[in-house]
Amino acid sequence: QVQLVESGGGTVQAGESLTLSCKPSRNFFTINFLGWFRQAPGKERELVAVVSSHGNKNYADSAKGRFTISRDNTKNTVYLQMNSLQPEDTAVYYCNARSTWNQSGSWGQGTQVTVEN
């Protein structure tokens, strides 16, 4: 298990930006996949973006062109830069770390993102 500490959520207006941060309790290079998921009220948790230890990135269709996942190896931190936020992006965002993609892995406590019109 790895502990994940998230930060950066908040309330913004539509069209604005936010950056979420997630810092694992152990070295990046021991974690194969670091990702961000989100869960809106009444909906299932869904993948937003993931980055592998090799630097490969994948995004949900809803995130492509607006969100960027990145990792800073010197700070052992993964970021989710979210631009052009819309009310439908409102959700609790969770950081996730896993060794193999077919495992659920470890989850952060979640950070609320609220986008108002």
PDB file of C-alpha atoms in Angstrom:
ATOM      1  CA  GLN A   1       0.000   0.000   0.000  1.00  0.00           C
ATOM      2  CA  VAL A   2       1.087   3.530  -0.686  1.00  0.00           C
ATOM      3  CA  GLN A   3      -0.294   6.634   0.953  1.00  0.00           C
ATOM      4  CA  LEU A   4      -1.382   9.422  -1.368  1.00  0.00           C
ATOM      5  CA  VAL A   5      -1.789  13.028  -0.286  1.00  0.00           C
ATOM      6  CA  GLU A   6      -3.835  15.222  -2.601  1.00  0.00           C
ATOM      7  CA  SER A   7      -4.256  18.970  -2.704  1.00  0.00           C
ATOM      8  CA  GLY A   8      -5.449  21.730  -4.993  1.00  0.00           C
ATOM      9  CA  GLY A   9      -9.202  21.352  -5.194  1.00  0.00           C
ATOM     10  CA  GLY A  10     -11.591  24.245  -4.811  1.00  0.00           C
ATOM     11  CA  THR A  11     -14.409  26.240  -6.355  1.00  0.00           C
ATOM     12  CA  VAL A  12     -13.910  28.078  -9.631  1.00  0.00           C
ATOM     13  CA  GLN A  13     -16.000  29.704 -12.320  1.00  0.00           C
ATOM     14  CA  ALA A  14     -16.600  28.046 -15.672  1.00  0.00           C
ATOM     15  CA  GLY A  15     -13.646  28.588 -17.984  1.00  0.00           C
ATOM     16  CA  GLU A  16     -11.108  28.874 -15.187  1.00  0.00           C
ATOM     17  CA  SER A  17      -8.276  26.518 -14.295  1.00  0.00           C
ATOM     18  CA  LEU A  18      -7.127  24.415 -11.355  1.00  0.00           C
ATOM     19  CA  THR A  19      -4.115  22.242 -10.699  1.00  0.00           C
ATOM     20  CA  LEU A  20      -4.350  19.190  -8.478  1.00  0.00           C
ATOM     21  CA  SER A  21      -1.295  17.659  -6.816  1.00  0.00           C
ATOM     22  CA  CYS A  22      -0.708  14.182  -5.463  1.00  0.00           C
ATOM     23  CA  LYS A  23       2.335  13.049  -3.536  1.00  0.00           C
ATOM     24  CA  PRO A  24       2.853   9.321  -2.926  1.00  0.00           C
ATOM     25  CA  SER A  25       4.505   8.116   0.272  1.00  0.00           C
ATOM     26  CA  ARG A  26       7.088   6.131  -1.619  1.00  0.00           C
ATOM     27  CA  ASN A  27       9.335   6.754  -4.574  1.00  0.00           C
ATOM     28  CA  PHE A  28       7.672   7.248  -7.918  1.00  0.00           C
ATOM     29  CA  PHE A  29       9.732   4.674  -9.647  1.00  0.00           C
ATOM     30  CA  THR A  30       8.253   1.878  -7.583  1.00  0.00           C
ATOM     31  CA  ILE A  31       4.756   2.787  -8.872  1.00  0.00           C
ATOM     32  CA  ASN A  32       3.873   1.750 -12.413  1.00  0.00           C
ATOM     33  CA  PHE A  33       0.703   3.800 -12.836  1.00  0.00           C
ATOM     34  CA  LEU A  34      -0.335   7.105 -11.285  1.00  0.00           C
ATOM     35  CA  GLY A  35      -3.713   8.450 -12.230  1.00  0.00           C
ATOM     36  CA  TRP A  36      -6.598  10.726 -11.435  1.00  0.00           C
ATOM     37  CA  PHE A  37     -10.175   9.536 -11.198  1.00  0.00           C
ATOM     38  CA  ARG A  38     -13.291  11.502 -10.371  1.00  0.00           C
ATOM     39  CA  GLN A  39     -16.706  10.764  -8.971  1.00  0.00           C
ATOM     40  CA  ALA A  40     -19.656  13.082  -9.371  1.00  0.00           C
ATOM     41  CA  PRO A  41     -22.757  12.771  -7.167  1.00  0.00           C
ATOM     42  CA  GLY A  42     -24.859   9.808  -8.226  1.00  0.00           C
ATOM     43  CA  LYS A  43     -22.280   8.608 -10.727  1.00  0.00           C
ATOM     44  CA  GLU A  44     -19.605   5.947 -10.795  1.00  0.00           C
ATOM     45  CA  ARG A  45     -15.963   6.758 -10.338  1.00  0.00           C
ATOM     46  CA  GLU A  46     -14.301   7.282 -13.711  1.00  0.00           C
ATOM     47  CA  LEU A  47     -10.785   7.577 -15.024  1.00  0.00           C
ATOM     48  CA  VAL A  48      -9.669  11.091 -15.945  1.00  0.00           C
ATOM     49  CA  ALA A  49      -5.992  10.610 -16.790  1.00  0.00           C
ATOM     50  CA  VAL A  50      -3.109   8.253 -16.070  1.00  0.00           C
ATOM     51  CA  VAL A  51       0.646   8.359 -16.526  1.00  0.00           C
ATOM     52  CA  SER A  52       2.890   5.324 -16.481  1.00  0.00           C
ATOM     53  CA  SER A  53       6.379   5.022 -15.031  1.00  0.00           C
ATOM     54  CA  HIS A  54       7.611   5.221 -18.643  1.00  0.00           C
ATOM     55  CA  GLY A  55       5.829   8.535 -19.126  1.00  0.00           C
ATOM     56  CA  ASN A  56       2.998   7.224 -21.304  1.00  0.00           C
ATOM     57  CA  LYS A  57      -0.225   9.158 -20.780  1.00  0.00           C
ATOM     58  CA  ASN A  58      -3.858   8.348 -21.398  1.00  0.00           C
ATOM     59  CA  TYR A  59      -6.876  10.588 -21.011  1.00  0.00           C
ATOM     60  CA  ALA A  60     -10.615  10.188 -20.883  1.00  0.00           C
ATOM     61  CA  ASP A  61     -12.311  11.717 -23.905  1.00  0.00           C
ATOM     62  CA  SER A  62     -13.796  14.390 -21.644  1.00  0.00           C
ATOM     63  CA  ALA A  63     -10.296  15.421 -20.545  1.00  0.00           C
ATOM     64  CA  LYS A  64      -8.499  15.447 -23.880  1.00  0.00           C
ATOM     65  CA  GLY A  65      -7.401  18.901 -24.931  1.00  0.00           C
ATOM     66  CA  ARG A  66      -8.255  20.470 -21.575  1.00  0.00           C
ATOM     67  CA  PHE A  67      -6.448  18.472 -18.889  1.00  0.00           C
ATOM     68  CA  THR A  68      -2.782  17.559 -18.634  1.00  0.00           C
ATOM     69  CA  ILE A  69      -1.283  14.959 -16.325  1.00  0.00           C
ATOM     70  CA  SER A  70       2.375  15.322 -15.476  1.00  0.00           C
ATOM     71  CA  ARG A  71       4.899  14.029 -13.016  1.00  0.00           C
ATOM     72  CA  ASP A  72       7.773  15.850 -11.367  1.00  0.00           C
ATOM     73  CA  ASN A  73      10.342  13.228 -10.501  1.00  0.00           C
ATOM     74  CA  THR A  74      12.370  15.654  -8.402  1.00  0.00           C
ATOM     75  CA  LYS A  75       9.361  16.393  -6.193  1.00  0.00           C
ATOM     76  CA  ASN A  76       7.864  12.899  -6.351  1.00  0.00           C
ATOM     77  CA  THR A  77       4.558  14.533  -7.248  1.00  0.00           C
ATOM     78  CA  VAL A  78       1.986  14.006  -9.963  1.00  0.00           C
ATOM     79  CA  TYR A  79      -0.168  16.891 -11.176  1.00  0.00           C
ATOM     80  CA  LEU A  80      -3.420  17.313 -13.024  1.00  0.00           C
ATOM     81  CA  GLN A  81      -3.633  20.667 -14.766  1.00  0.00           C
ATOM     82  CA  MET A  82      -7.271  21.368 -15.622  1.00  0.00           C
ATOM     83  CA  ASN A  83      -8.127  24.172 -18.012  1.00  0.00           C
ATOM     84  CA  SER A  84     -11.436  25.436 -19.375  1.00  0.00           C
ATOM     85  CA  LEU A  85     -13.306  23.821 -16.505  1.00  0.00           C
ATOM     86  CA  GLN A  86     -17.027  23.311 -16.929  1.00  0.00           C
ATOM     87  CA  PRO A  87     -19.811  22.582 -14.437  1.00  0.00           C
ATOM     88  CA  GLU A  88     -19.844  18.965 -15.589  1.00  0.00           C
ATOM     89  CA  ASP A  89     -16.286  18.647 -14.247  1.00  0.00           C
ATOM     90  CA  THR A  90     -17.638  19.092 -10.740  1.00  0.00           C
ATOM     91  CA  ALA A  91     -16.685  15.987  -8.753  1.00  0.00           C
ATOM     92  CA  VAL A  92     -14.442  14.597  -6.073  1.00  0.00           C
ATOM     93  CA  TYR A  93     -11.083  13.888  -7.677  1.00  0.00           C
ATOM     94  CA  TYR A  94      -9.026  10.955  -6.436  1.00  0.00           C
ATOM     95  CA  CYS A  95      -5.384  10.153  -6.950  1.00  0.00           C
ATOM     96  CA  ASN A  96      -4.643   6.504  -7.601  1.00  0.00           C
ATOM     97  CA  ALA A  97      -1.475   4.437  -7.599  1.00  0.00           C
ATOM     98  CA  ARG A  98      -1.210   0.884  -8.811  1.00  0.00           C
ATOM     99  CA  SER A  99       1.399  -1.636  -9.816  1.00  0.00           C
ATOM    100  CA  THR A 100      -0.661  -3.315 -12.518  1.00  0.00           C
ATOM    101  CA  TRP A 101      -3.620  -1.856 -14.320  1.00  0.00           C
ATOM    102  CA  ASN A 102      -5.969  -4.692 -13.373  1.00  0.00           C
ATOM    103  CA  GLN A 103      -5.609  -3.917  -9.673  1.00  0.00           C
ATOM    104  CA  SER A 104      -7.536  -1.239  -7.837  1.00  0.00           C
ATOM    105  CA  GLY A 105      -4.367   0.008  -6.144  1.00  0.00           C
ATOM    106  CA  SER A 106      -4.238   2.720  -3.494  1.00  0.00           C
ATOM    107  CA  TRP A 107      -6.449   5.802  -3.307  1.00  0.00           C
ATOM    108  CA  GLY A 108      -6.069   9.260  -1.912  1.00  0.00           C
ATOM    109  CA  GLN A 109      -8.702  10.830   0.307  1.00  0.00           C
ATOM    110  CA  GLY A 110     -10.165  12.833  -2.560  1.00  0.00           C
ATOM    111  CA  THR A 111     -10.332  16.546  -3.227  1.00  0.00           C
ATOM    112  CA  GLN A 112     -13.481  18.418  -4.205  1.00  0.00           C
ATOM    113  CA  VAL A 113     -13.593  20.391  -7.437  1.00  0.00           C
ATOM    114  CA  THR A 114     -16.647  22.562  -7.968  1.00  0.00           C
ATOM    115  CA  VAL A 115     -17.204  24.547 -11.146  1.00  0.00           C
ATOM    116  CA  GLU A 116     -19.916  27.201 -11.100  1.00  0.00           C
ATOM    117  CA  ASN A 117     -21.609  28.923 -13.991  1.00  0.00           C
TER     118      ASN A 117
END
